[in-house]
Coordinates of N, CA and C in Angstrom, one line a residue:
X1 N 31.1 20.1 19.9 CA 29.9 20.0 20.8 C 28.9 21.1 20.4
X2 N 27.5 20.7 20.1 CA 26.6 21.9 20.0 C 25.4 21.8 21.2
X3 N 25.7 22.6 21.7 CA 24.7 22.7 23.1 C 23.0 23.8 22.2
X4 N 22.0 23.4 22.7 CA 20.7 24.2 22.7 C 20.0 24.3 23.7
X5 N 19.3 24.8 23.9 CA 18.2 24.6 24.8 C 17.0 25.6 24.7
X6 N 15.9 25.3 25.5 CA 14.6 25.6 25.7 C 13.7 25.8 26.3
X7 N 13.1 26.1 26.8 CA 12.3 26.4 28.0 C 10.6 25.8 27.4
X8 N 10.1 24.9 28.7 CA 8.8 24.4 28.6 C 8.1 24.7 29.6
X9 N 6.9 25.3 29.2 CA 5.9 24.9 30.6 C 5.5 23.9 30.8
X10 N 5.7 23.4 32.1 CA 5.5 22.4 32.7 C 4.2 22.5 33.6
X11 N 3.4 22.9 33.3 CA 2.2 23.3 33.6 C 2.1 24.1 35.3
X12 N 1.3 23.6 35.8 CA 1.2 23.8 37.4 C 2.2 23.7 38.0
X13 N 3.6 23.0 37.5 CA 4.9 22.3 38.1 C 5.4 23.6 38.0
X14 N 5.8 24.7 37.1 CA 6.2 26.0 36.6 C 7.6 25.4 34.9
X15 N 7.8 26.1 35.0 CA 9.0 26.1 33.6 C 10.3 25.0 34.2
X16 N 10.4 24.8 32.7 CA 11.8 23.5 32.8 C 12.8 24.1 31.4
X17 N 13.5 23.8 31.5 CA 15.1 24.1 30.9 C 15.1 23.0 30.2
X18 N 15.3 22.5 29.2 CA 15.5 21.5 28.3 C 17.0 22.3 27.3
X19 N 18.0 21.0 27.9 CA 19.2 21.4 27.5 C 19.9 20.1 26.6
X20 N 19.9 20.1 25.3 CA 20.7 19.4 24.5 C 22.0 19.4 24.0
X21 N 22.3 18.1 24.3 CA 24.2 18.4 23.9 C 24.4 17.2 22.8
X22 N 25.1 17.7 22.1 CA 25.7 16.8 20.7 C 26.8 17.1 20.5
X23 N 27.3 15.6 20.4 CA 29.1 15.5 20.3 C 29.6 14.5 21.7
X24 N 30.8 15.3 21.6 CA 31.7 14.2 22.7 C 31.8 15.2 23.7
X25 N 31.4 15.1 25.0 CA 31.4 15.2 26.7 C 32.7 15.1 27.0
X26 N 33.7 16.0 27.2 CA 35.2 15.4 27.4 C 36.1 17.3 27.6
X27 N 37.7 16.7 27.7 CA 38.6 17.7 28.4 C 38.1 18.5 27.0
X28 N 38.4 18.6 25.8 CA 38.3 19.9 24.9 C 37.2 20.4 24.9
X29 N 36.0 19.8 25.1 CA 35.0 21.1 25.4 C 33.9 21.7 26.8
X30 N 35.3 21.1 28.1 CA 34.5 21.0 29.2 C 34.3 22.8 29.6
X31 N 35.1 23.4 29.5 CA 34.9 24.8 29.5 C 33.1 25.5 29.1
X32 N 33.5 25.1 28.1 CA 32.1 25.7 27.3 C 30.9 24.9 27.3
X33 N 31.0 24.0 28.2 CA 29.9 23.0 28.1 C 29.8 23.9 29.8
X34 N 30.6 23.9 30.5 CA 30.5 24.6 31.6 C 29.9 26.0 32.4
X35 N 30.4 26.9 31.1 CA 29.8 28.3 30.9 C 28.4 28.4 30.1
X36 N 28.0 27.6 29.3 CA 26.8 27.6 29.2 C 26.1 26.9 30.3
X37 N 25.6 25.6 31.3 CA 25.2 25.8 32.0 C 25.1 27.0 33.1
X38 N 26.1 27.8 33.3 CA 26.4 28.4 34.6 C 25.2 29.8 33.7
X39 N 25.4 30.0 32.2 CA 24.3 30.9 32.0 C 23.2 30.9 32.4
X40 N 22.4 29.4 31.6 CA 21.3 29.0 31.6 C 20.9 28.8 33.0
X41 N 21.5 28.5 33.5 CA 20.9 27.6 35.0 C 21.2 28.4 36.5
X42 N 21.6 30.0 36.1 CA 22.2 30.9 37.1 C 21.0 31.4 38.7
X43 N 19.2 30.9 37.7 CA 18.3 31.4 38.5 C 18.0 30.1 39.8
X44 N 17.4 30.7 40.4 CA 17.2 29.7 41.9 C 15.8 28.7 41.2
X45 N 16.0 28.2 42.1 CA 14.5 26.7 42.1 C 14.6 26.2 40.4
X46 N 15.3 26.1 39.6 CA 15.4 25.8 38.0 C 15.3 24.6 38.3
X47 N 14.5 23.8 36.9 CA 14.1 22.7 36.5 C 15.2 22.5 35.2
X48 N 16.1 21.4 35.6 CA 16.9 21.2 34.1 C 16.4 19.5 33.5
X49 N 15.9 19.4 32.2 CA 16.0 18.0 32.1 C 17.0 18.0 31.1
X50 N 18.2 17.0 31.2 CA 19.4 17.2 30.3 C 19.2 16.5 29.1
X51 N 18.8 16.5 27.8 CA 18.9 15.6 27.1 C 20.4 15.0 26.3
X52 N 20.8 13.8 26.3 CA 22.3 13.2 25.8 C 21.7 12.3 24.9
X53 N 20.5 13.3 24.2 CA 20.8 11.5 22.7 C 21.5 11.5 22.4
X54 N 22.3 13.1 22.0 CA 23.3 13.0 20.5 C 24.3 13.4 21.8
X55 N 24.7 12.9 22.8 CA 26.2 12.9 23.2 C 26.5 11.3 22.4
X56 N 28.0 11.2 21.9 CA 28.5 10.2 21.0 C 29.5 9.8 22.0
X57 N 30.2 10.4 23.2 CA 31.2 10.0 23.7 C 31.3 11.1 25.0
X58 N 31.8 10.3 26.3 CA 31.6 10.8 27.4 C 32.9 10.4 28.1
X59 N 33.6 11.1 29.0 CA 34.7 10.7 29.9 C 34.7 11.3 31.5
X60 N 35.6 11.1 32.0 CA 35.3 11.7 33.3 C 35.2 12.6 33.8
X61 N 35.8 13.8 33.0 CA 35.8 15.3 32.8 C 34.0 15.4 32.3
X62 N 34.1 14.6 31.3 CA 32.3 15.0 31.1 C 31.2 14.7 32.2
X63 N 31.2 13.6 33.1 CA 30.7 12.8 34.3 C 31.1 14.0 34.8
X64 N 32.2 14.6 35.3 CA 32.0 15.5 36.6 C 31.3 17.2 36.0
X65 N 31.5 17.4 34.6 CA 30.7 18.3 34.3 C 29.1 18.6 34.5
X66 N 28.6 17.3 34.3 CA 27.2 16.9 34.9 C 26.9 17.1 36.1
X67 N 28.1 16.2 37.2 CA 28.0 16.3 38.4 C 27.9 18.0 39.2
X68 N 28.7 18.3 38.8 CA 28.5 19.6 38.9 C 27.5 20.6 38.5
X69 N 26.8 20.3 37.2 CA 25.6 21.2 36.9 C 24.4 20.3 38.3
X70 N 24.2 19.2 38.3 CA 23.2 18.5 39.5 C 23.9 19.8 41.3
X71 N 25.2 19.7 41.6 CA 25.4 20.3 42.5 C 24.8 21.5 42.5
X72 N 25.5 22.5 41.6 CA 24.9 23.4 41.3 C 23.4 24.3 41.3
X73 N 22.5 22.8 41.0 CA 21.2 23.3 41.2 C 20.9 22.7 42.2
X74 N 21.2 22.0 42.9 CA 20.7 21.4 44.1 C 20.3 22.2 45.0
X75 N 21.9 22.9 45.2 CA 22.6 23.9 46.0 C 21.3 25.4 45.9
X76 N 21.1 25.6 44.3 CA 19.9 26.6 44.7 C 18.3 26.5 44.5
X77 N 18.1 24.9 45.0 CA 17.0 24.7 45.0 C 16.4 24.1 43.8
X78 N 17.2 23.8 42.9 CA 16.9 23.3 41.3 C 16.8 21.6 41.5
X79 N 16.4 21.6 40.2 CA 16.5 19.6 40.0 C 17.2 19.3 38.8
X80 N 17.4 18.1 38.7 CA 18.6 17.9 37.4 C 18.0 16.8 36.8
X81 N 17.5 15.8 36.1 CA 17.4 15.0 35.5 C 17.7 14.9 33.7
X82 N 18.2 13.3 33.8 CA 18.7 13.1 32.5 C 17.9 12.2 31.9
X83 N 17.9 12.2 30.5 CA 17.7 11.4 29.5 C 17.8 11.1 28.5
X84 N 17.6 9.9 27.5 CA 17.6 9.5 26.2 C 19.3 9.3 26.2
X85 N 19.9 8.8 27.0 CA 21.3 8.5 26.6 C 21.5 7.3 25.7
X86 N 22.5 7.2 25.4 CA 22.6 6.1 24.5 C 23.3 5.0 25.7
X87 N 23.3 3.7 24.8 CA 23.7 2.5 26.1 C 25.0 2.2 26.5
X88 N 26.3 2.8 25.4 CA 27.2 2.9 26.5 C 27.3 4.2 27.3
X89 N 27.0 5.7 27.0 CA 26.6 7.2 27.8 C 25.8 6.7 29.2
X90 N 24.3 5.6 28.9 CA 23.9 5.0 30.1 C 24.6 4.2 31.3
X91 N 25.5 3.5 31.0 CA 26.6 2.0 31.1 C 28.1 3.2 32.3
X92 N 28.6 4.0 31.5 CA 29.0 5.1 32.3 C 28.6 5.5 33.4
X93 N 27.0 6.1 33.3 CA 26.4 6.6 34.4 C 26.2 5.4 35.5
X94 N 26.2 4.2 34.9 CA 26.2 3.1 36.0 C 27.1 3.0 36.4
X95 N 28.2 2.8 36.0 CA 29.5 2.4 36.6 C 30.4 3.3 37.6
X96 N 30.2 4.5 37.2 CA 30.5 5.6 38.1 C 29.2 6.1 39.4
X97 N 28.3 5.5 39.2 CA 27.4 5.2 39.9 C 26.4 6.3 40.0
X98 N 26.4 7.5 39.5 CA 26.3 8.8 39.3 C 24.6 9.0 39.1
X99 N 24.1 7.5 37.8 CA 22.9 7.4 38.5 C 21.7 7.1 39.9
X100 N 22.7 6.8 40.9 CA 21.8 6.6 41.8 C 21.4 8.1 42.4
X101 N 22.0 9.3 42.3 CA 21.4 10.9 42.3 C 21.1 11.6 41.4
X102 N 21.3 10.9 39.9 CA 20.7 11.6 38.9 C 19.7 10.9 38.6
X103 N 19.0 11.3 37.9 CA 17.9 9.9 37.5 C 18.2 10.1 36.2
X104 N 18.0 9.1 35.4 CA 18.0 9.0 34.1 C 16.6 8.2 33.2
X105 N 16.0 9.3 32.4 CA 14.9 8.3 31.7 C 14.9 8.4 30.3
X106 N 14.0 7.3 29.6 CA 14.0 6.7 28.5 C 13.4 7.8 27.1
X107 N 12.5 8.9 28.2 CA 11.7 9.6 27.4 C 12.1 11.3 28.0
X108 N 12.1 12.5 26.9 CA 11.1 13.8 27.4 C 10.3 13.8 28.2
X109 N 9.3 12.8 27.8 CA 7.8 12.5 28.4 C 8.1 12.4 30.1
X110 N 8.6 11.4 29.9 CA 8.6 10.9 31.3 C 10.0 11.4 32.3
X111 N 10.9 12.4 31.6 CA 11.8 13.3 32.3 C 10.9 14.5 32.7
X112 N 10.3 15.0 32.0 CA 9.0 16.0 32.5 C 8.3 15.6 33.4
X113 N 7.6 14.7 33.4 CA 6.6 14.4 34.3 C 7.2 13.6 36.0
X114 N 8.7 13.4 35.9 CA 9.4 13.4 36.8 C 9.9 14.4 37.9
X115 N 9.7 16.2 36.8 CA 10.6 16.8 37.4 C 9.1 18.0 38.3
X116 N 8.6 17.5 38.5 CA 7.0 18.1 39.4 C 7.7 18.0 40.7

């Protein structure tokens, strides 16, 4: 798993967290997929948009890893949105239903301009 991330101004909205993960979402790298959010995302009112193009493989350990970074910022005022998943990573989110409180979009573009 290689996690990145970035910080964008989001103009008048204020700064957004742009967090990329590549690889497989699962039990061997839920730890560290864990502790890096809890770095990145430790401040109050945070904007995270998660991007999962390059997740290749997701399980339920990785689903609650997510769910947990959304709690997490809810809890201090933050927002979570996802995007650019691939169509079974999307198919997941549906089935576990996880999309109807995350949102998930097709673009950067349009994950940004969501998280105002």
């Amino acid at each position: 798993m290689v996690i990145s991330s970035r910080s964008i101004d989001n103009g008048e909205h204020g700064p957004v967290t742009v967090i990329s993960l590549d690889g497989e979402l699962d039990y061997f790298n839920d730890e560290m997929v864990l502790g890096y959010f809890d770095k990145v995302c430790s401040e109050e009112k945070i904007k995270v948009a998660l991007d999962l193009a390059g997740v290749t493989y997701i399980n339920s350990i990785g689903m609650g890893t997510i769910k947990k970074l959304f709690v997490d910022l809810k809890k201090n005022g933050g927002r979570l949105v996802v995007y650019r998943p691939n169509p079974q990573i999307r198919k997941v989110f549906e089935i576990t239903k996880i999309n109807r409180f995350i949102p998930i979009y097709p673009s950067e573009t349009e994950a940004l301009e969501n998280l105002i």
